[in-house]
Structures are given as structure tokens and as C-alpha cells.
Amino acid sequence: MSKRQSETHIPAVGEGKRGVEGHIGYLLRQAYAVHRSRLEQALQPLGLTLPQFSVLTMLSAYPGIAGADLARLSLLTPQTICVILNNLEKAGFIRRSAHPVHRRAQCIELSPAGLLMLKNCKQRVELVEQILLQGVPAKEEEVVRRWLVQLAMTDAMPMSEPR
Amino acid sequence: MSKRQSETHIPAVGEGKRGVEGHIGYLLRQAYAVHRSRLEQALQPLGLTLPQFSVLTMLSAYPGIAGADLARLSLLTPQTICVILNNLEKAGFIRRSAHPVHRRAQCIELSPAGLLMLKNCKQRVELVEQILLQGVPAKEEEVVRRWLVQLAMTDAMPMSEPR
DNA sequence: CTTATATCAGGTACACTGATATTC
DNA sequence: CGAATATCAGTGAACCTGATATAA
């Protein structure tokens, strides 16, 4: 969320080098930090944290998913997901019900309140995302997209057949 | 850190759209998540967290900086920085001494052990960073760098006179 | 008196490990 | 039996707000 209480006389750091010459990892981190800060500020008035928004988004894409699968998708432990789900349930945004096939597992879904909350959040997130591509030519956007996708693909991706 | 305990039958999510067509913010988040995960895995054997590494890096760039300025640079509250500094001091990586001009403020520096730790960390971080640009043509790298810098610049940057 | 600095106290959401009961 | 699921307990680093003492 960040506080920035007043001005400082110290210039922004950059692990030695700065600007377009800086370490690419530092630039990536800096850029994402700014984006995340904007996201958190957009979500805060609605009372949702970023991990919570992330889980609600996944639940919207995979209604009825079990907690263990949610953990795998998020690359988190089942225990961590359990905590987040508990907080979301306390807030009334999700519903847990019996799993149709596995009696130990749970069927987790968005509640109507959760669906509405997610819709409101997405609206705000949409605005924040638009800032990312302001004034970027289509050709450059294409290059950036390919770079990001390649990065994300190198590590993650269980995959098999969609649907 | 992430745990990924076994395979899943569920394809990776993407807020509806996927791959190069996905939301740019989602792609940015995904890409950074992968990079951060690699960084944490590289730092973990040395016993340092990412925020701790970040603070050590800043201390290396601005030896003798005060906690309040450190907080402003990191966009964190002085209280948060205080906690991180306490942990770093307990580990013996930093040294606090009297400030030459402001008697209430503290002069925070890397200890020899902290300098060595930072050096070892940087070595590992360097390797992780190289992955980010593997197989990226110089022209595309230039586009990506400009995009990242523009993003980081739009929000941050206090600035005035160095020194 | 006002501001800046550091820190104490308390709280919360996330992250982990480990242990346990249940189900397949 | 082993493997997967959910959840209990405890721990810890990072974030916050609010209060406090000191110094400029």
C-alpha cells in the first residue's frame, strides 16, 4: 500500500545502474511493484486483498473446484489456501458444499455476493490495466506480450486439455 | 516459495483469455511471480528474504542512510523498515551508529558480514536475471526495457538534488 | 509548538511446517 | 496399506495503525 509521507532528497535507487540501463530484473520488479500498488489501492476501498481477488477470479473460472486443486493452481500450499478461503467465507463471498464424487473434498463456489464483489473489482482492475499500455504502439505491445508470455511459460504450466 | 506437490488435470488460468491474448496486467503478474519465485529459491539457501535483500542492496548504494529515508525509498512505513532492520541486525548484517548531523536519527550501514552476504546473493541473483533475456533479440530487449522504465517512472520518483 | 525520527504495542493477511482425521 | 483431502496448531516475516519519547 505504501505511505510516502513527505519528500526526500535521495534519488531513486537502481542497484548501481539506472533507467533503461538498469538490471532487467530490477526493472521488472519496479514495474510490477507500481502496478501492484495501484491494484491494491483500487481493491482496498472494496475491502479485498490481492490474493483474495486472485482466488475469487479462479473460482469464477473454475466453479466447483476443490481446495487442493486451487492450491496447485496458485502454487500455494493447501493450508494457505484454507486460510484465504476461511477469510472469504467469513466475508460471505464463497460457499462450500459437498463434492459430487470425492466425499472428503469440498465443492467451492462463488456466492452471489462474491460474484457481485468480483464484478466490481474487475471493473476497477480494468482501469488500472489500461494504464499499462497507454501510448504503447501496437508493434511494441506485441513484443512486450511475447516477452511476458515466454517468461511465464518457462516455469509454470501443468497443462493438458482445456475443458 | 510455492510447493507444487503433484500434477493437476486443470489447465492454467488466465482471467478468461489466455496466452498472448490475456490481460496485460495478468501477464505481468504471472511473469513477475515466476521471476520472484526463482529469486526466492536462489536466496533461500542463504537465509535471506527478498525484502531483506532489497534493503541490503539499498544500504550498499546509500551507506549511512537513515531509517526514515530508507522507508521513503522503499515506499514503506518507518515501522515496517524498523522490523526488517531489527531482523537484519539480529543476523549481524547491518550496523547502527550515531548520525553525524541528526542526533535522533541513526546511521545504518552494512557490516562486513552483510557485505559478504550481499555479494553472495548478488552472484545468485545475477544468474536468475540472465534467464529473463535468454533468446531475446537486442531490438526487442530495447522495447521491453523502455516499457518497463516507463511503467516504473509513471508513479515513483521523488527526486530533487542528489547528495 | 510543530515537525521529523525511532520505536513500542497491537492487529491482520499470508506464507510456511507439522500433525491429525477422513476418505479413496 | 498408501495417497489425497481438509483442517488443526504453531511459527514467522511483512505489512498496517496508533501512541510515545526524543531531537531539530
XYZ file of N, CA and C (backbone and C1' of nucleotides) in Angstrom, chain C residues 9-23:
105
model
P 6.537 -3.010 24.312
O 5.056 -2.892 23.750
C 4.240 -1.773 24.104
C 2.885 -1.889 23.432
C 2.398 -3.323 23.261
O 1.077 -3.449 23.738
C 2.290 -2.160 21.194
P 0.414 -4.902 23.891
O -0.499 -4.973 22.588
C -1.496 -3.975 22.376
C -2.022 -4.074 20.952
C -2.399 -5.504 20.548
O -3.820 -5.595 20.459
C -1.223 -4.340 18.811
P -4.522 -6.910 19.950
O -4.619 -6.756 18.366
C -5.205 -5.581 17.793
C -5.177 -5.713 16.283
C -5.542 -7.118 15.797
O -6.625 -7.079 14.870
C -3.503 -6.365 14.811
P -7.266 -8.421 14.381
O -6.710 -8.512 12.890
C -6.753 -7.376 12.037
C -6.110 -7.744 10.720
C -6.426 -9.176 10.279
O -6.842 -9.182 8.937
C -4.091 -8.788 10.240
P -7.532 -10.509 8.345
O -6.740 -10.717 6.981
C -6.275 -9.581 6.280
C -5.155 -10.014 5.342
C -5.368 -11.395 4.728
O -4.873 -11.370 3.403
C -3.384 -11.394 5.992
P -5.236 -12.493 2.375
O -3.847 -13.175 2.061
C -2.968 -13.341 3.125
C -1.543 -13.357 2.652
C -1.152 -14.641 1.940
O 0.037 -14.419 1.205
C -0.221 -14.614 4.110
P 0.344 -15.479 0.005
O 0.992 -16.691 0.801
C 2.172 -17.249 0.376
C 3.026 -17.665 1.556
C 2.989 -19.155 1.905
O 3.711 -19.912 0.983
C 3.169 -17.799 3.845
P 3.498 -21.478 0.918
O 4.296 -21.976 2.223
C 5.706 -21.804 2.281
C 6.219 -22.091 3.678
C 6.027 -23.527 4.138
O 7.135 -24.310 3.747
C 5.415 -21.989 5.868
P 6.903 -25.907 3.696
O 7.008 -26.366 5.225
C 8.153 -26.021 6.000
C 7.939 -26.497 7.424
C 7.687 -28.002 7.535
O 8.557 -28.579 8.511
C 5.948 -26.795 8.619
P 8.582 -30.184 8.634
O 7.413 -30.490 9.687
C 7.404 -29.832 10.943
C 6.217 -30.304 11.774
C 5.886 -31.791 11.616
O 5.647 -32.355 12.899
C 3.954 -30.485 11.253
P 5.353 -33.938 13.056
O 3.815 -33.981 13.470
C 3.362 -33.155 14.542
C 1.854 -33.259 14.678
C 1.324 -34.694 14.581
O 0.369 -34.893 15.607
C 0.234 -33.307 12.993
P -0.277 -36.351 15.829
O -1.742 -36.195 15.193
C -2.562 -35.094 15.571
C -3.873 -35.141 14.794
C -4.426 -36.550 14.581
O -5.781 -36.594 14.955
C -4.370 -35.366 12.544
P -6.479 -38.016 15.290
O -7.801 -37.960 14.399
C -8.613 -36.796 14.405
C -9.441 -36.743 13.136
C -10.087 -38.081 12.764
O -11.441 -37.864 12.416
C -8.810 -37.257 10.946
P -12.381 -39.102 12.134
O -12.532 -39.034 10.559
C -12.911 -37.801 9.941
C -12.716 -37.924 8.445
C -13.340 -39.179 7.828
O -14.311 -38.762 6.877
C -11.170 -38.760 6.976
P -15.399 -39.832 6.340
O -14.850 -40.134 4.873
C -14.617 -39.035 3.974
C -13.655 -39.481 2.887
C -14.084 -40.731 2.107
O -14.379 -40.342 0.773
C -11.764 -40.703 2.590
